[in-house]
Tab-separated table of C-alpha atoms in Angstrom:
chain	number	residue	atom	x	y	z
A	125	MET	CA	0.000	0.000	0.000
A	126	SER	CA	1.335	3.441	-0.860
A	127	ILE	CA	1.093	6.553	1.278
A	128	SER	CA	-0.631	9.476	-0.347
A	129	ALA	CA	1.921	12.093	-1.323
A	130	ASP	CA	-0.906	14.636	-1.184
A	131	SER	CA	-1.322	14.333	2.549
A	132	GLU	CA	-0.719	17.534	4.513
A	133	GLN	CA	2.159	15.958	6.446
A	134	LEU	CA	4.042	14.919	3.317
A	135	ARG	CA	3.512	18.282	1.647
A	136	GLU	CA	4.859	20.186	4.647
A	137	GLY	CA	7.792	17.842	5.101
A	138	ARG	CA	10.041	17.445	8.115
A	139	PRO	CA	12.443	20.036	9.594
A	140	PHE	CA	15.562	17.971	8.943
A	141	ASP	CA	18.537	20.337	9.205
A	142	PRO	CA	21.885	18.506	8.897
A	143	TYR	CA	23.681	21.863	8.576
A	144	GLY	CA	22.328	23.258	11.836
A	145	ALA	CA	20.184	21.612	14.505
A	146	HIS	CA	21.027	18.056	13.398
A	147	ARG	CA	24.593	18.649	12.253
A	148	ASP	CA	26.363	16.670	14.990
A	149	ASP	CA	23.759	13.949	15.442
A	150	PRO	CA	21.323	13.505	12.552
A	151	TYR	CA	20.551	9.951	13.642
A	152	ALA	CA	18.431	10.776	16.687
A	153	PHE	CA	16.070	12.748	14.449
A	154	LEU	CA	16.040	10.084	11.724
A	155	ALA	CA	15.493	7.194	14.158
A	156	GLY	CA	12.137	8.634	15.119
A	157	LEU	CA	10.962	8.413	11.509
A	158	GLU	CA	12.398	5.036	10.489
A	159	GLY	CA	9.236	3.039	11.148
A	160	ALA	CA	6.399	5.523	10.703
A	161	GLU	CA	7.787	7.673	7.887
A	162	PRO	CA	10.813	6.032	6.210
A	163	VAL	CA	10.537	8.417	3.236
A	164	PHE	CA	9.955	12.080	4.085
A	165	TYR	CA	10.349	15.427	2.391
A	166	ALA	CA	13.005	17.813	3.753
A	167	PRO	CA	12.237	21.357	2.533
A	168	LEU	CA	15.668	22.626	3.545
A	169	LEU	CA	17.294	20.088	1.193
A	170	GLY	CA	14.611	20.151	-1.493
A	171	ALA	CA	14.651	16.362	-1.491
A	172	TRP	CA	12.809	13.267	-0.372
A	173	CYS	CA	14.943	11.559	2.280
A	174	VAL	CA	15.064	7.750	2.240
A	175	THR	CA	16.080	6.158	5.544
A	176	ARG	CA	15.484	2.388	5.222
A	177	ARG	CA	18.226	0.183	3.855
A	178	GLU	CA	15.924	-1.967	1.723
A	179	ASP	CA	14.422	1.106	0.014
A	180	MET	CA	17.869	2.519	-0.757
A	181	VAL	CA	19.052	-0.764	-2.226
A	182	ALA	CA	15.949	-0.919	-4.417
A	183	VAL	CA	16.633	2.592	-5.754
A	184	LEU	CA	20.319	1.906	-6.344
A	185	ARG	CA	19.496	-1.251	-8.292
A	186	ASP	CA	16.979	0.481	-10.560
A	187	ASP	CA	19.070	2.429	-13.071
A	188	ARG	CA	16.112	2.813	-15.440
A	189	SER	CA	14.022	4.712	-12.932
A	190	PHE	CA	16.683	6.757	-11.136
A	191	SER	CA	19.549	8.875	-12.450
A	192	ALA	CA	22.879	9.625	-10.745
A	193	ARG	CA	23.514	12.629	-12.999
A	194	ASP	CA	22.763	15.173	-10.268
A	195	HIS	CA	24.062	13.213	-7.274
A	196	ASN	CA	25.976	15.993	-5.522
A	197	PRO	CA	24.525	18.593	-3.139
A	198	ARG	CA	23.535	21.885	-4.740
A	199	PRO	CA	24.295	25.397	-3.519
A	200	ALA	CA	21.315	26.708	-1.561
A	201	VAL	CA	21.668	30.206	-3.012
A	202	GLU	CA	22.092	31.445	-6.548
A	203	LEU	CA	25.726	31.851	-7.531
A	204	PRO	CA	26.966	34.844	-9.531
A	205	GLU	CA	26.720	34.093	-13.264
A	206	ASP	CA	30.476	33.934	-13.831
A	207	VAL	CA	30.965	31.695	-10.797
A	208	SER	CA	28.161	29.409	-11.942
A	209	ARG	CA	29.714	29.147	-15.403
A	210	MET	CA	33.128	28.228	-14.010
A	211	PHE	CA	31.554	25.755	-11.581
A	212	ARG	CA	29.795	24.018	-14.488
A	213	THR	CA	32.805	23.873	-16.810
A	214	TRP	CA	35.955	23.557	-14.658
A	215	ARG	CA	36.389	19.906	-15.671
A	216	GLY	CA	35.712	20.784	-19.305
A	217	VAL	CA	32.603	21.600	-21.326
A	218	ASP	CA	29.997	18.825	-20.891
A	219	ALA	CA	32.518	16.795	-18.843
A	220	VAL	CA	30.920	14.320	-16.434
A	221	ALA	CA	32.722	12.315	-13.731
A	222	VAL	CA	32.024	8.596	-13.401
A	223	GLY	CA	29.854	9.026	-10.299
A	224	SER	CA	27.397	11.114	-12.319
A	225	LEU	CA	27.240	8.872	-15.392
A	226	ASP	CA	24.205	6.727	-16.147
A	227	PRO	CA	24.150	3.603	-18.323
A	228	PRO	CA	25.316	2.901	-20.935
A	229	GLU	CA	28.059	5.581	-20.762
A	230	HIS	CA	28.877	4.603	-17.191
A	231	ALA	CA	29.970	1.049	-18.013
A	232	LYS	CA	32.859	1.934	-20.323
A	233	VAL	CA	34.513	4.364	-17.922
A	234	ARG	CA	33.824	2.271	-14.838
A	235	GLU	CA	35.288	-0.889	-16.387
A	236	VAL	CA	38.654	0.774	-16.981
A	237	LEU	CA	38.713	2.528	-13.597
A	238	ASN	CA	37.957	-0.759	-11.836
A	239	ALA	CA	41.174	-2.211	-13.243
A	240	GLY	CA	43.167	0.263	-11.193
A	241	PHE	CA	41.703	-0.972	-7.903
A	242	THR	CA	41.635	-4.765	-8.249
A	243	PRO	CA	42.661	-6.823	-5.183
A	244	ALA	CA	46.001	-7.511	-6.862
A	245	ARG	CA	46.630	-3.812	-7.485
A	246	VAL	CA	45.735	-3.011	-3.881
A	247	ARG	CA	48.090	-5.705	-2.552
A	248	ASP	CA	50.917	-4.405	-4.721
A	249	PHE	CA	50.412	-0.877	-3.377
A	250	GLU	CA	50.064	-1.820	0.307
A	251	PRO	CA	53.822	-1.507	1.070
A	252	THR	CA	53.673	2.082	-0.178
A	253	ILE	CA	50.631	2.793	2.001
A	254	ARG	CA	52.446	1.372	5.025
A	255	THR	CA	55.486	3.531	4.384
A	256	ILE	CA	53.307	6.643	4.158
A	257	ALA	CA	51.318	5.680	7.273
A	258	THR	CA	54.485	5.051	9.288
A	259	ALA	CA	55.995	8.406	8.328
A	260	HIS	CA	52.844	10.341	9.198
A	261	ALA	CA	52.307	8.444	12.466
A	262	GLU	CA	55.880	9.155	13.553
A	263	ARG	CA	55.528	12.857	12.763
A	264	PHE	CA	52.191	13.005	14.544
A	265	ALA	CA	53.612	11.255	17.637
A	266	ALA	CA	56.211	13.994	18.070
A	267	ALA	CA	53.642	16.261	19.745
A	268	GLU	CA	52.101	15.139	23.029
A	269	GLU	CA	48.769	16.772	22.111
A	270	SER	CA	47.529	17.527	18.621
A	271	ASP	CA	44.570	17.463	16.239
A	272	LEU	CA	44.357	14.014	14.722
A	273	ILE	CA	42.327	15.260	11.739
A	274	SER	CA	44.702	17.930	10.428
A	275	GLY	CA	47.824	16.364	11.909
A	276	PHE	CA	47.382	12.829	10.631
A	277	ALA	CA	44.154	11.795	8.884
A	278	VAL	CA	44.005	14.423	6.127
A	279	PRO	CA	47.696	14.568	5.126
A	280	TYR	CA	47.969	10.769	5.247
A	281	ALA	CA	44.883	10.127	3.114
A	282	LEU	CA	45.821	12.846	0.633
A	283	GLU	CA	49.350	11.544	0.151
A	284	VAL	CA	48.138	7.963	-0.334
A	285	ILE	CA	45.699	8.724	-3.161
A	286	CYS	CA	48.026	11.233	-4.802
A	287	ARG	CA	50.897	8.749	-4.727
A	288	ARG	CA	48.652	6.138	-6.371
A	289	LEU	CA	47.723	8.629	-9.079
A	290	GLY	CA	51.310	9.756	-9.581
A	291	ILE	CA	50.854	13.353	-8.417
A	292	PRO	CA	54.115	14.985	-7.263
A	293	ASP	CA	54.339	15.807	-3.544
A	294	GLU	CA	54.728	19.520	-4.240
A	295	TYR	CA	51.097	19.598	-5.411
A	296	LEU	CA	49.598	18.018	-2.271
A	297	ASP	CA	48.725	21.290	-0.565
A	298	ARG	CA	47.154	22.652	-3.721
A	299	CYS	CA	45.070	19.503	-4.201
A	300	ARG	CA	43.806	19.941	-0.662
A	301	THR	CA	42.957	23.600	-1.281
A	302	TRP	CA	41.196	22.830	-4.561
A	303	SER	CA	39.152	20.101	-2.854
A	304	GLU	CA	38.115	22.517	-0.112
A	305	GLN	CA	37.137	25.120	-2.710
A	306	ARG	CA	34.901	22.574	-4.390
A	307	ILE	CA	33.221	21.851	-1.057
A	308	GLU	CA	32.683	25.543	-0.401
A	309	LEU	CA	30.913	26.022	-3.734
A	310	MET	CA	28.756	22.902	-3.426
A	311	MET	CA	27.766	23.722	0.149
A	312	VAL	CA	26.965	27.448	-0.087
A	313	ARG	CA	24.004	27.868	2.268
A	314	SER	CA	23.711	31.654	2.587
A	315	ASP	CA	24.992	34.879	1.100
A	316	VAL	CA	28.767	34.827	0.733
A	317	ASP	CA	31.154	37.490	-0.538
A	318	PRO	CA	31.019	37.147	-4.355
A	319	GLU	CA	34.772	37.730	-4.564
A	320	LEU	CA	35.390	34.757	-2.276
A	321	LEU	CA	33.154	32.618	-4.482
A	322	ARG	CA	35.103	33.786	-7.538
A	323	GLU	CA	38.332	32.818	-5.806
A	324	HIS	CA	36.945	29.325	-5.178
A	325	ALA	CA	35.746	29.035	-8.776
A	326	ARG	CA	39.085	30.153	-10.183
A	327	GLY	CA	40.715	27.547	-7.974
A	328	LEU	CA	38.562	24.869	-9.554
A	329	MET	CA	39.500	26.096	-13.008
A	330	GLU	CA	43.139	25.634	-11.966
A	331	PHE	CA	42.276	22.146	-10.651
A	332	GLY	CA	40.832	21.143	-14.012
A	333	ALA	CA	43.790	22.610	-15.917
A	334	PHE	CA	46.211	20.803	-13.599
A	335	ALA	CA	44.482	17.471	-14.238
A	336	ARG	CA	44.597	17.947	-17.996
A	337	SER	CA	48.279	18.931	-17.890
A	338	LEU	CA	49.169	15.908	-15.769
A	339	VAL	CA	47.317	13.566	-18.103
A	340	ARG	CA	49.066	14.999	-21.161
A	341	GLU	CA	52.412	14.327	-19.486
A	342	ARG	CA	51.507	10.712	-18.721
A	343	LEU	CA	50.142	10.208	-22.221
A	344	ALA	CA	53.543	11.156	-23.640
A	345	SER	CA	55.677	9.600	-20.880
A	346	PRO	CA	53.953	6.820	-18.906
A	347	ARG	CA	55.056	6.057	-15.356
A	348	ASP	CA	54.198	3.504	-12.698
A	349	ASP	CA	50.971	5.150	-11.558
A	350	LEU	CA	47.213	4.947	-11.973
A	351	ILE	CA	46.912	7.753	-14.528
A	352	SER	CA	49.359	5.964	-16.825
A	353	GLU	CA	47.488	2.677	-16.347
A	354	LEU	CA	44.188	4.254	-17.359
A	355	LEU	CA	45.742	5.739	-20.488
A	356	HIS	CA	47.928	2.860	-21.616
A	357	GLU	CA	46.877	-0.423	-19.977
A	358	GLY	CA	43.162	-0.404	-19.261
A	359	ARG	CA	41.335	-3.695	-19.064
A	360	ALA	CA	41.004	-6.299	-21.804
A	361	GLY	CA	42.593	-3.823	-24.198
A	362	HIS	CA	40.264	-0.932	-23.297
A	363	THR	CA	41.692	2.399	-22.201
A	364	LEU	CA	40.311	5.880	-21.677
A	365	THR	CA	41.073	8.931	-23.757
A	366	ALA	CA	43.089	11.787	-22.285
A	367	ASP	CA	39.907	13.839	-21.903
A	368	GLU	CA	38.103	10.979	-20.149
A	369	VAL	CA	40.954	10.484	-17.688
A	370	SER	CA	41.285	14.223	-17.028
A	371	VAL	CA	37.650	14.359	-15.939
A	372	GLN	CA	38.120	11.554	-13.393
A	373	VAL	CA	41.362	12.755	-11.771
A	374	PRO	CA	39.841	15.489	-9.544
A	375	THR	CA	37.126	13.102	-8.352
A	376	LEU	CA	39.691	10.439	-7.478
A	377	ILE	CA	41.682	13.016	-5.502
A	378	PHE	CA	38.627	14.525	-3.803
A	379	ALA	CA	36.770	11.343	-2.902
A	380	GLY	CA	39.956	9.370	-2.371
A	381	HIS	CA	41.186	11.476	0.524
A	382	MET	CA	38.141	13.264	1.950
A	383	THR	CA	36.098	10.188	2.801
A	384	CYS	CA	39.107	8.303	4.154
A	385	ALA	CA	40.062	11.175	6.459
A	386	GLU	CA	36.454	11.508	7.610
A	387	ALA	CA	36.201	7.783	8.329
A	388	LEU	CA	39.410	7.902	10.364
A	389	GLY	CA	37.953	10.737	12.426
A	390	THR	CA	34.908	8.639	13.307
A	391	ILE	CA	36.910	5.465	13.943
A	392	PHE	CA	39.338	7.114	16.351
A	393	PHE	CA	36.743	9.281	18.095
A	394	GLN	CA	34.355	6.422	18.752
A	395	GLN	CA	36.975	3.905	19.874
A	396	LEU	CA	38.823	6.394	22.076
A	397	GLY	CA	35.526	7.214	23.757
A	398	SER	CA	34.442	3.591	24.208
A	399	PRO	CA	34.699	1.811	27.603
A	400	GLY	CA	37.675	-0.268	26.480
A	401	GLY	CA	39.385	2.681	24.837
A	402	TRP	CA	42.400	2.512	22.568
A	403	ALA	CA	43.998	-0.239	24.679
A	404	GLU	CA	41.619	-2.782	23.140
A	405	VAL	CA	43.010	-1.985	19.696
A	406	VAL	CA	46.618	-2.063	20.861
A	407	ASP	CA	46.272	-5.463	22.564
A	408	GLY	CA	44.217	-6.966	19.730
A	409	LYS	CA	40.908	-7.387	21.572
A	410	VAL	CA	39.379	-5.220	18.827
A	411	GLY	CA	40.625	-6.205	15.382
A	412	THR	CA	41.480	-3.490	12.890
A	413	ARG	CA	39.139	-4.898	10.227
A	414	GLU	CA	36.238	-5.027	12.678
A	415	LEU	CA	37.007	-1.530	13.923
A	416	VAL	CA	37.104	-0.106	10.403
A	417	GLU	CA	33.841	-1.749	9.354
A	418	GLU	CA	32.070	-0.562	12.483
A	419	GLY	CA	33.301	2.984	11.975
A	420	LEU	CA	31.942	2.915	8.419
A	421	ARG	CA	28.631	1.503	9.634
A	422	PHE	CA	28.163	3.687	12.696
A	423	ASP	CA	28.700	7.042	10.989
A	424	SER	CA	29.280	6.711	7.250
A	425	PRO	CA	31.772	9.326	5.960
A	426	LEU	CA	29.335	9.922	3.104
A	427	ALA	CA	26.005	10.236	4.882
A	428	GLY	CA	24.018	10.127	1.667
A	429	MET	CA	23.832	10.509	-2.085
A	430	TYR	CA	21.224	12.126	-4.298
A	431	ARG	CA	19.261	10.508	-7.113
A	432	THR	CA	16.620	11.883	-9.496
A	433	ALA	CA	13.467	10.010	-10.493
A	434	LEU	CA	13.305	9.521	-14.275
A	435	ARG	CA	9.603	8.647	-14.144
A	436	ASP	CA	6.761	8.425	-11.643
A	437	VAL	CA	7.878	5.957	-8.963
A	438	VAL	CA	6.926	4.567	-5.568
A	439	VAL	CA	9.660	4.490	-2.910
A	440	GLY	CA	8.978	3.111	0.542
A	441	GLY	CA	5.264	3.267	-0.150
A	442	VAL	CA	5.370	6.938	-1.169
A	443	PRO	CA	4.444	7.851	-4.763
A	444	LEU	CA	6.901	10.373	-6.217
A	445	ALA	CA	6.599	12.258	-9.482
A	446	GLU	CA	9.113	12.227	-12.310
A	447	GLY	CA	11.881	14.703	-11.545
A	448	SER	CA	11.676	14.239	-7.768
A	449	ARG	CA	15.027	14.542	-6.025
A	450	LEU	CA	15.849	11.807	-3.517
A	451	LEU	CA	18.534	11.733	-0.844
A	452	LEU	CA	19.524	8.176	0.033
A	453	LEU	CA	20.758	8.417	3.606
A	454	TYR	CA	23.493	5.778	3.701
A	455	GLY	CA	24.306	6.706	7.289
A	456	ALA	CA	20.727	6.019	8.359
A	457	ALA	CA	20.919	2.612	6.658
A	458	GLY	CA	23.748	1.805	9.042
A	459	ARG	CA	21.394	2.505	11.950
A	460	ASP	CA	18.440	0.547	10.485
A	461	SER	CA	17.129	-1.572	13.377
A	462	ARG	CA	16.042	-4.312	10.974
A	463	SER	CA	19.591	-4.737	9.650
A	464	HIS	CA	21.671	-4.294	12.811
A	465	ALA	CA	21.248	-5.806	16.272
A	466	CYS	CA	22.517	-2.699	18.110
A	467	PRO	CA	22.041	0.119	15.607
A	468	ALA	CA	22.739	3.019	17.993
A	469	ALA	CA	25.735	1.437	19.742
A	470	PHE	CA	29.350	1.478	18.540
A	471	ALA	CA	30.271	-2.203	18.758
A	472	PRO	CA	33.140	-3.496	16.563
A	473	GLY	CA	32.675	-7.110	15.555
A	474	SER	CA	28.872	-7.036	15.561
A	475	GLY	CA	28.302	-7.637	11.846
A	476	SER	CA	29.117	-4.181	10.532
A	477	ALA	CA	29.768	-5.299	6.945
A	478	ALA	CA	26.078	-4.857	6.063
A	479	HIS	CA	26.527	-1.075	5.862
A	480	LEU	CA	26.085	1.061	2.744
A	481	ALA	CA	29.081	3.346	3.332
A	482	PHE	CA	30.397	2.401	-0.119
A	483	GLY	CA	26.990	2.559	-1.785
A	484	HIS	CA	25.431	-0.251	-3.802
A	485	GLY	CA	24.791	-1.275	-7.385
A	486	ILE	CA	26.690	0.017	-10.406
A	487	HIS	CA	27.963	3.029	-8.467
A	488	PHE	CA	29.385	0.981	-5.593
A	489	CYS	CA	32.636	2.691	-4.609
A	490	LEU	CA	35.283	1.467	-7.059
A	491	GLY	CA	38.010	2.060	-4.463
A	492	ALA	CA	36.304	0.220	-1.585
A	493	GLY	CA	39.038	-2.399	-1.248
A	494	PHE	CA	41.722	0.282	-1.474
A	495	ALA	CA	39.965	2.360	1.189
A	496	ARG	CA	39.602	-0.577	3.567
A	497	ALA	CA	43.320	-1.353	3.300
A	498	GLU	CA	44.177	2.325	3.761
A	499	LEU	CA	42.036	2.636	6.890
A	500	GLU	CA	43.325	-0.559	8.476
A	501	ILE	CA	46.948	0.350	7.841
A	502	ALA	CA	46.418	3.795	9.364
A	503	VAL	CA	44.948	2.298	12.545
A	504	GLN	CA	47.814	-0.198	12.785
A	505	ALA	CA	50.447	2.515	12.345
A	506	VAL	CA	48.976	4.721	15.060
A	507	ALA	CA	48.497	1.773	17.440
A	508	ALA	CA	52.129	0.756	17.014
A	509	ARG	CA	53.501	4.225	17.769
A	510	MET	CA	50.934	5.648	20.185
A	511	PRO	CA	49.613	2.845	22.421
A	512	GLY	CA	48.591	5.371	25.073
A	513	LEU	CA	46.425	7.452	22.748
A	514	ARG	CA	43.454	9.124	24.419
A	515	LEU	CA	41.046	12.003	23.913
A	516	ALA	CA	42.263	15.368	25.152
A	517	PRO	CA	40.068	17.018	27.795
A	518	GLY	CA	37.492	19.468	26.554
A	519	LEU	CA	34.189	19.685	24.775
A	520	PRO	CA	33.273	16.925	22.289
A	521	PRO	CA	34.317	17.715	18.706
A	522	ARG	CA	31.745	19.113	16.312
A	523	HIS	CA	31.057	18.295	12.689
A	524	ARG	CA	31.601	20.686	9.816
A	525	PRO	CA	28.455	21.986	8.049
A	526	VAL	CA	29.285	20.046	4.879
A	527	PHE	CA	26.486	17.462	4.775
A	528	PRO	CA	26.237	14.852	3.279
A	529	LEU	CA	29.915	14.570	4.200
A	530	ARG	CA	30.446	13.694	7.872
A	531	ALA	CA	33.624	15.546	8.775
A	532	LEU	CA	34.786	16.431	12.279
A	533	THR	CA	36.200	19.932	12.640
A	534	GLU	CA	39.047	18.541	14.739
A	535	LEU	CA	39.859	15.702	17.141
A	536	ARG	CA	42.239	16.686	19.919
A	537	VAL	CA	44.162	13.709	21.290
A	538	ARG	CA	47.028	13.099	23.703
A	539	HIS	CA	49.477	10.310	24.279
A	540	ARG	CA	51.967	9.654	27.041
A	541	ALA	CA	55.380	11.206	26.626
A	542	ASP	CA	57.036	7.790	27.052
A	543	ASP	CA	54.967	6.206	24.247
């Protein structure tokens, strides 16, 4: 039986505000709707929010009824015309990253990208990840108290993905800045100085130009890196053109380090605040794989992804018209009481692998195996060098207003001087 979308309650929607009132804990609000109203309209987001795992999976499996073309958050205010133009074209005119492609165009690009993240490729790259993790953990351990996000998680994750792509170290800071500028433009919620927006947009234009320049270099002179593999090796003889690779590079940088750093923030914060604390990781009572999976389940670094209905559909019993915008709340799926025994408790080893942190269907995260290895290795490196790690005294950390990303502003930690 479907619920009438004409009912007064559905028309008015729910006051879901992940940028304000529900920024730090959206799950308490969403838990109250899971059973009675698993699909609700959020006026602030201009989207129908889907909270049940089974409904999300159904949407993600139905590529004929739902499009990923407009899957990113939109600015909540109108951008200046020149900023809007740059924001639309910084990758190139009509350029579309793989996460926004629908079939059949999606399959060709995805097939080649997948080849860069096979289990064998991940295993071959693991020694490099360990070297990077060790270096960052040793630098981070030099200070008795520091911010784990800016001092370890972000620089570590950024260096790992950039090393895999073949991006020189001198560009790491710029890649971070460009990624932040993209976030600022996507997440504009209120009036902002137009000149600041232009600065962000010009940064993205530089990001796109940098990607194209790097790809041209690898096209002429291949190296042992992912960009060269996409251009020259491919899979079963298939490669991507220089333009196709250039479009994907910024996404691989952005998604490859942002979500990893965000996941590390959750993993460390939750385990350090648990009754057993960090000691349970150090002595092996909590395994790194179980800890990583639970962190991904408990507070997914990507709390959701948008889809657009290509025709009239019914989702979770609610009829939605063609063109309706849906927000699939992956984080809420991790708290679905029908899929998890203790949805609101952080409990490594309790079957966390059923989460949707990496999505589902044809857009399942192509770097999921790479990310899992990267997260585990990071935890192991910190445990080896900082066995006495603990939260620094003070107020609990807050989340940045960058929903659907789930990013802590900072995570102050301490460790004993004799660690």
